XYZ file of C-alpha atoms in Angstrom:
522
model
C 158.877 82.795 -9.712
C 162.103 82.942 -7.763
C 160.479 85.581 -5.548
C 157.494 83.360 -4.664
C 157.079 82.120 -1.133
C 157.747 78.438 -0.459
C 154.022 77.749 -0.336
C 153.405 79.482 -3.668
C 156.284 77.599 -5.248
C 154.941 74.279 -3.954
C 151.484 75.102 -5.333
C 152.948 75.879 -8.731
C 154.944 72.630 -8.668
C 151.773 70.662 -7.996
C 149.906 72.427 -10.791
C 152.736 71.685 -13.221
C 152.810 68.056 -12.132
C 149.109 67.975 -13.072
C 149.825 69.364 -16.508
C 152.791 67.092 -17.216
C 150.945 63.985 -16.113
C 147.816 64.845 -18.099
C 149.693 65.626 -21.300
C 151.861 62.501 -21.044
C 148.795 60.238 -20.723
C 149.763 58.767 -17.347
C 147.219 57.100 -15.099
C 144.118 59.208 -14.593
C 141.919 58.530 -11.614
C 138.637 60.224 -12.341
C 136.962 58.943 -9.201
C 139.559 60.293 -6.741
C 138.184 62.342 -3.918
C 139.033 66.026 -3.803
C 139.416 65.691 -0.057
C 142.475 63.434 -0.421
C 145.539 64.928 1.281
C 147.324 65.135 -2.090
C 144.484 67.113 -3.662
C 144.451 68.799 -6.139
C 147.014 66.734 -8.095
C 146.473 63.274 -6.632
C 143.450 62.771 -8.867
C 145.800 62.585 -11.833
C 148.507 60.267 -10.552
C 148.287 57.598 -7.879
C 152.072 57.204 -7.873
C 152.825 60.570 -6.287
C 151.615 60.523 -2.694
C 151.830 62.838 0.280
C 149.840 61.321 3.123
C 151.392 61.895 6.513
C 152.512 58.300 7.150
C 154.293 58.122 3.765
C 156.024 61.454 4.297
C 157.033 60.466 7.829
C 158.610 57.248 6.554
C 160.448 59.172 3.836
C 161.905 61.470 6.497
C 163.321 58.544 8.483
C 166.451 56.504 7.859
C 168.651 53.902 9.536
C 170.298 56.509 11.763
C 166.981 57.690 13.166
C 168.318 61.144 14.080
C 167.703 63.333 11.010
C 164.132 63.991 9.855
C 163.703 66.172 6.757
C 160.116 66.010 5.531
C 159.592 65.982 1.760
C 156.755 67.578 -0.149
C 155.723 64.253 -1.675
C 156.932 60.721 -2.426
C 157.045 59.202 -5.893
C 156.198 55.499 -5.923
C 157.308 54.781 -9.492
C 156.173 51.915 -11.687
C 158.816 52.624 -14.326
C 162.146 54.381 -14.792
C 160.367 56.702 -17.216
C 158.378 58.199 -14.341
C 161.620 59.084 -12.551
C 162.980 60.683 -15.701
C 159.812 62.764 -16.197
C 159.892 63.938 -12.578
C 163.499 65.119 -12.908
C 162.748 66.864 -16.209
C 159.772 68.583 -14.609
C 161.990 69.936 -11.855
C 164.513 71.164 -14.420
C 161.769 73.036 -16.262
C 161.055 75.261 -13.255
C 162.931 78.479 -12.572
C 163.161 77.295 -8.966
C 163.556 73.495 -9.198
C 162.548 71.144 -6.404
C 165.118 68.656 -5.120
C 164.858 64.884 -5.574
C 166.349 62.069 -3.491
C 166.376 58.351 -4.323
C 165.520 56.153 -1.339
C 166.184 52.420 -1.358
C 166.543 50.656 1.993
C 167.328 53.973 3.743
C 170.628 52.754 5.202
C 171.949 56.277 5.512
C 172.509 57.521 9.051
C 172.598 61.294 8.528
C 169.559 61.926 6.301
C 171.496 61.454 3.048
C 168.449 59.945 1.278
C 166.043 62.657 2.415
C 164.784 65.758 0.578
C 163.394 68.562 2.678
C 160.518 70.249 0.792
C 161.476 68.161 -2.244
C 160.389 64.778 -3.548
C 161.702 61.388 -2.434
C 161.667 58.574 -5.002
C 160.855 55.304 -3.241
C 162.906 52.973 -5.424
C 161.519 49.834 -3.788
C 158.245 50.338 -5.646
C 159.951 49.496 -8.929
C 160.418 45.918 -7.767
C 156.698 45.175 -7.979
C 156.618 46.063 -11.658
C 159.642 44.135 -12.896
C 157.653 40.914 -13.514
C 160.475 38.830 -12.098
C 163.130 40.512 -14.251
C 164.792 42.661 -11.606
C 167.735 40.240 -11.578
C 168.929 38.454 -14.730
C 171.849 36.026 -14.428
C 174.061 35.436 -17.476
C 176.039 32.245 -16.860
C 179.124 31.614 -18.969
C 179.366 27.825 -18.754
C 182.850 27.712 -20.274
C 184.329 30.221 -17.843
C 182.300 31.048 -14.717
C 184.520 34.101 -14.093
C 183.030 35.717 -17.199
C 179.471 35.467 -15.867
C 177.522 38.521 -14.771
C 174.189 39.704 -13.391
C 172.039 42.495 -14.753
C 170.494 43.930 -11.607
C 168.020 46.747 -11.114
C 169.085 49.407 -8.660
C 166.362 48.738 -6.096
C 167.243 45.025 -5.676
C 168.721 43.713 -2.426
C 172.164 42.141 -2.466
C 170.680 39.174 -0.628
C 168.333 38.558 -3.562
C 171.190 38.954 -6.045
C 173.150 36.347 -4.095
C 170.254 33.883 -4.036
C 169.611 34.308 -7.766
C 173.301 33.769 -8.588
C 173.617 30.717 -6.329
C 170.980 28.913 -8.399
C 173.646 28.797 -11.143
C 176.509 28.022 -8.764
C 177.649 31.637 -8.997
C 178.105 34.556 -6.623
C 178.907 38.277 -6.610
C 182.560 38.740 -5.682
C 182.409 41.533 -3.109
C 179.926 42.166 -0.309
C 179.249 44.564 2.521
C 178.517 43.204 5.992
C 174.782 43.609 5.377
C 173.127 41.872 2.444
C 169.941 43.835 3.059
C 171.137 46.988 1.355
C 170.136 47.883 -2.193
C 172.472 47.595 -5.160
C 172.065 51.261 -6.110
C 172.520 52.322 -2.484
C 175.928 50.697 -2.051
C 177.235 51.604 -5.513
C 176.823 55.337 -4.927
C 179.074 54.930 -1.874
C 181.588 52.127 -2.584
C 180.513 48.918 -0.853
C 183.290 47.493 1.332
C 183.557 44.265 3.272
C 185.658 41.190 3.952
C 186.429 40.430 0.277
C 187.590 43.945 -0.683
C 191.304 43.077 -0.382
C 190.947 40.451 -3.121
C 188.266 41.796 -5.463
C 188.049 45.445 -4.510
C 184.900 47.257 -3.362
C 181.578 46.599 -5.027
C 182.097 49.589 -7.328
C 185.185 47.850 -8.751
C 183.002 44.937 -9.873
C 180.609 46.747 -12.210
C 180.690 46.460 -16.010
C 177.869 48.811 -16.921
C 175.208 51.119 -15.485
C 171.882 52.629 -16.464
C 171.647 56.074 -14.869
C 168.924 58.719 -14.893
C 170.968 61.911 -14.754
C 170.116 65.147 -12.987
C 168.795 66.377 -16.342
C 166.368 63.466 -16.555
C 168.256 61.652 -19.334
C 168.412 57.854 -19.168
C 171.978 56.926 -20.090
C 173.713 53.552 -20.409
C 177.355 53.929 -19.468
C 180.466 51.848 -18.968
C 184.242 52.225 -18.880
C 184.223 52.625 -22.672
C 180.805 54.212 -23.291
C 179.818 57.487 -21.614
C 182.706 56.767 -19.270
C 182.605 60.145 -17.568
C 179.128 59.446 -16.158
C 180.084 55.845 -15.354
C 183.049 56.770 -13.184
C 181.231 59.766 -11.679
C 178.264 57.659 -10.531
C 180.339 54.955 -8.839
C 181.017 56.321 -5.374
C 179.418 59.623 -6.413
C 176.993 59.856 -3.470
C 174.036 60.142 -5.840
C 175.105 63.576 -7.083
C 175.066 62.861 -10.810
C 172.212 60.455 -11.364
C 170.000 57.691 -10.012
C 171.353 54.205 -10.737
C 168.531 52.059 -12.150
C 170.561 49.076 -13.430
C 174.026 47.632 -12.830
C 175.855 44.817 -14.597
C 177.831 43.075 -11.855
C 180.742 40.623 -12.006
C 180.043 37.064 -10.883
C 182.328 34.128 -10.168
C 182.053 30.511 -9.027
C 180.514 29.978 -5.598
C 181.702 27.531 -2.954
C 179.011 26.032 -0.726
C 181.047 25.872 2.489
C 183.255 28.160 4.570
C 185.792 27.647 7.316
C 185.031 30.605 9.593
C 187.876 31.588 11.945
C 188.305 33.977 14.853
C 191.814 34.583 16.177
C 192.290 36.725 19.310
C 195.151 39.183 19.776
C 196.207 41.196 22.806
C 198.863 43.148 20.871
C 197.719 45.604 18.209
C 201.012 45.580 16.338
C 200.831 41.815 15.807
C 197.151 42.124 14.855
C 197.548 44.706 12.097
C 200.787 43.218 10.755
C 199.079 39.835 10.385
C 196.155 41.505 8.620
C 198.472 43.235 6.169
C 200.339 40.007 5.557
C 197.119 38.168 4.759
C 195.835 40.778 2.303
C 199.120 40.650 0.390
C 197.756 37.435 -1.142
C 195.163 39.296 -3.151
C 194.879 37.504 -6.485
C 191.961 35.184 -7.087
C 194.446 32.397 -7.915
C 196.244 32.668 -4.569
C 195.772 29.818 -2.115
C 194.833 32.201 0.668
C 191.890 33.275 2.764
C 188.877 34.574 0.847
C 187.650 36.958 3.537
C 189.637 39.114 5.983
C 188.108 41.433 8.564
C 188.830 42.482 12.118
C 187.042 43.942 15.090
C 187.621 45.024 18.663
C 186.277 43.548 21.874
C 186.008 45.831 24.887
C 184.167 45.363 28.166
C 181.255 47.429 26.883
C 180.728 45.274 23.763
C 179.580 41.903 25.186
C 177.213 41.064 22.302
C 180.168 39.958 20.164
C 180.673 36.972 22.426
C 177.892 35.300 20.444
C 180.527 34.443 17.829
C 182.293 32.062 20.228
C 181.527 28.717 21.926
C 179.565 29.174 25.145
C 182.096 27.243 27.208
C 184.848 29.641 26.069
C 183.146 32.853 27.196
C 184.632 32.914 30.748
C 188.122 32.475 29.340
C 187.588 35.198 26.722
C 186.130 37.550 29.327
C 189.199 36.974 31.461
C 191.460 37.868 28.526
C 189.501 41.082 27.897
C 189.680 42.009 31.589
C 193.425 41.424 31.584
C 194.216 43.527 28.517
C 191.297 45.968 28.259
C 191.045 45.623 24.480
C 191.202 42.413 22.473
C 191.649 42.506 18.710
C 189.822 39.806 16.759
C 190.952 38.667 13.328
C 187.982 37.238 11.429
C 188.749 35.031 8.435
C 186.871 32.969 5.882
C 188.163 30.227 3.608
C 185.748 28.902 0.958
C 185.721 25.221 -0.024
C 183.589 22.504 -1.600
C 183.406 18.715 -1.681
C 186.459 18.462 -3.924
C 188.657 20.334 -1.435
C 187.070 19.128 1.796
C 189.742 16.536 2.579
C 192.586 19.049 2.634
C 190.823 22.168 3.963
C 191.831 21.620 7.593
C 195.440 21.139 6.533
C 195.279 24.363 4.490
C 193.853 26.313 7.438
C 196.653 25.052 9.661
C 199.231 26.102 7.085
C 197.692 29.563 6.516
C 197.567 30.369 10.243
C 200.834 28.751 11.318
C 202.885 31.960 11.267
C 200.272 34.307 12.736
C 200.937 35.930 16.119
C 197.564 35.529 17.860
C 197.310 34.571 21.531
C 198.020 30.823 21.736
C 194.941 28.618 22.254
C 192.579 31.472 21.295
C 191.782 30.184 17.827
C 188.199 29.268 16.972
C 187.102 27.515 13.788
C 183.571 26.777 12.597
C 182.138 25.152 9.488
C 179.258 27.154 8.069
C 177.452 27.421 4.760
C 178.491 30.160 2.342
C 175.144 31.923 2.796
C 175.356 31.782 6.585
C 178.850 33.207 6.489
C 177.777 36.152 4.352
C 174.796 36.636 6.658
C 176.848 36.471 9.861
C 175.672 40.017 10.620
C 172.111 39.223 9.522
C 170.651 41.375 12.284
C 172.237 44.448 10.634
C 170.061 46.204 8.141
C 166.781 44.326 8.127
C 164.298 47.144 8.534
C 164.844 50.376 10.433
C 166.085 50.091 14.029
C 164.055 51.377 16.964
C 167.002 53.073 18.664
C 169.239 55.765 17.097
C 172.469 54.778 15.360
C 175.663 56.698 16.064
C 178.060 55.695 13.286
C 181.452 56.877 12.141
C 183.290 55.264 9.207
C 186.844 56.294 8.383
C 189.414 55.333 5.784
C 192.767 55.600 7.598
C 196.213 55.595 5.928
C 198.040 52.392 6.847
C 201.050 54.334 8.101
C 198.885 55.927 10.839
C 196.802 52.986 12.019
C 198.902 52.578 15.181
C 198.160 56.214 16.050
C 194.444 55.425 15.720
C 194.872 52.499 18.079
C 196.576 54.627 20.721
C 194.598 57.838 20.331
C 191.134 56.511 19.440
C 190.803 52.924 20.639
C 192.707 53.321 23.905
C 192.389 57.002 24.847
C 188.854 57.744 23.647
C 186.732 54.607 23.268
C 188.244 52.531 26.069
C 188.734 55.326 28.596
C 185.285 56.846 28.115
C 183.724 53.390 28.448
C 180.333 54.403 27.028
C 178.010 51.417 27.027
C 176.474 50.574 23.659
C 175.457 47.729 21.388
C 177.416 47.535 18.188
C 180.772 46.751 16.680
C 184.122 48.431 15.987
C 185.509 47.181 12.675
C 189.196 47.452 11.746
C 190.558 45.911 8.566
C 192.950 46.841 5.730
C 192.554 46.981 1.966
C 194.749 47.552 -1.081
C 194.681 50.807 -3.060
C 195.399 48.891 -6.270
C 191.959 47.270 -6.060
C 190.304 50.693 -6.437
C 189.976 52.805 -9.568
C 190.985 56.419 -8.981
C 188.763 57.543 -11.868
C 185.763 56.876 -9.637
C 184.370 59.611 -7.432
C 185.014 57.997 -4.054
C 187.796 59.593 -1.979
C 190.355 57.280 -0.341
C 193.782 57.825 1.317
C 196.797 58.115 -0.944
C 198.642 55.063 0.402
C 198.851 51.524 -0.942
C 197.406 50.051 2.275
C 194.625 51.822 4.118
C 192.140 50.712 6.755
C 188.441 50.917 7.318
C 187.764 51.927 10.918
C 184.044 51.819 11.673
C 182.555 52.658 15.062
C 178.964 51.469 14.686
C 176.813 51.950 17.765
C 173.149 51.496 18.625
C 172.509 53.892 21.496
C 169.704 54.939 23.834
C 168.094 58.207 22.718
C 169.123 59.950 25.930
C 172.769 59.024 25.281
C 172.914 60.125 21.666
C 174.644 63.435 22.372
C 177.382 61.735 24.389
C 178.114 59.345 21.550
C 178.026 62.068 18.905
C 180.424 64.110 21.053
C 182.682 61.073 21.106
C 182.602 60.854 17.307
C 183.524 64.534 17.081
C 186.435 63.943 19.468
C 187.690 61.179 17.162
C 187.558 63.514 14.166
C 189.248 66.269 16.150
C 192.020 63.884 17.227
C 192.629 62.937 13.581
C 192.780 66.585 12.554
C 195.130 67.632 15.375
C 197.352 64.618 14.715
C 197.378 65.362 10.970
C 196.060 61.886 10.162
C 194.781 62.356 6.627
C 191.616 60.324 6.964
C 188.783 60.184 4.470
C 185.296 59.653 5.781
C 183.375 56.742 4.300
C 179.633 57.522 4.221
C 180.819 61.088 4.934
C 178.948 63.411 7.252
C 180.496 66.713 6.180
C 178.302 69.771 6.638
C 180.081 72.678 4.942
C 181.268 73.364 1.429
C 184.821 73.732 2.689
C 184.707 70.334 4.401
C 183.553 68.702 1.161
C 186.325 70.374 -0.815
C 188.872 69.076 1.674
C 187.278 65.618 1.624
C 187.633 65.217 -2.142
C 190.972 67.019 -2.264
C 192.490 66.771 -5.750
C 189.256 65.187 -6.994
C 187.115 68.172 -6.031
C 187.378 70.157 -9.270
C 186.539 67.088 -11.313
C 183.632 66.298 -8.972
C 182.250 69.815 -9.314
C 182.687 69.803 -13.101
C 180.756 66.550 -13.354
C 178.002 68.006 -11.198
C 177.742 70.988 -13.553
C 177.516 68.642 -16.522
C 175.084 66.008 -15.250
C 173.039 67.890 -12.641
C 173.562 71.603 -13.345
C 170.540 72.734 -11.321
C 171.697 70.855 -8.175
C 168.522 68.762 -8.004
C 169.741 65.337 -6.874
C 170.650 63.976 -3.429
C 170.246 67.185 -1.394
C 170.596 65.234 1.853
C 174.341 64.893 1.249
C 174.596 68.694 1.709
C 177.403 69.004 -0.844
C 176.008 71.648 -3.179
C 172.805 72.706 -1.393
């Protein structure tokens, strides 16, 4: 069979799908038309589809630049169907590849499967009968509460379900419209990561369908090898179908601050000072992020009072780049009287530009949804994204070489944001697959741009220049949401973790079936 042409192999796959579905008593549609585009096998299973519009959607993601068309799309009504599909692939001498697709927030085709099968995880939600999110509230100690969440669920829905009990997940990304499984195979970083770690550090237990088709429940103490492999494992070892997630008490209100800096040294030193208060008992800020404002990024002015825009524009024109420290402090009715005093105390020693301090009162949900326009549906224009983990000792080199000498000087006009904020290594578990710098403090630097199609090459060239600068300068970055293309690049990315990563692949997905769009083993 290995010598068959692609077409012959596809035909055999479809025939075998027929046989497996018939013998396992799945849905039989005796009245299906033989002229259907999925003929001959569609008559035996409505859940595996290959009409052109479905395949086109499955070959599109948030980035909008990579289009790898699959053979078919599975629209599963149960986890068992996913397991059977993977086992079918394993039974062939030339297996077909399989990619799980949630909200398709990848930007380089990572959730696509050329000439394979894409599993549309969102279809599971319609068959959960309201049980996709189950909240377990410990009334004696809210910090011991948790949520059992199916992999296809949106973080926004998890938040809303938890808030009904006065609870909340502890760590978020900047978009709540990503799926739970989608962020857990990467890491999930945002403003709370300095205090509670990434989302993968807030998981008790997982259900995973491995690359062999086995459904396995795993945790730190049970099937721990699969547990740690799956968290940050880029989908290489299994498809996450359930996660048990830490919850804690929620506060209904947030003091939302923006402090403007003209000096990068003061900006990053203040950030590192603030994240040193990283225990949940500390009287400190609950959210710490940062971003840049350049002349070509005017959309960020929406964060500030209208009457202040001329003054802020003048500051940007004077300095070229302004660094914005974004902070959140949670509070409720019991702490409302002293919250303003606490904010004044927490910011009193910070070195921002005097009089450029902006404070708003917002609801907890509105604060978490402050980037609500990010991630709802697929954008019309292409996305040129680059996410880097940068060692803290080299962040000033990134400011000089990347922010000033590449981004500012090239002055390419785009809509988007440049994020810069630090996190603590101690909040991550090195047993997990994700690769991070080997320093206690490291930064996320994200250049996230929505660009016109005719400018895409210029922006991608700019991203390559940033990577080249890091390599020449020996800045030992790690890419977050990595876009490596060669085996050697992946080995370098994982570094000392590579052998373990490869061993786990051999154990849990020996035929290299899962997540081919990552281009690690394919």
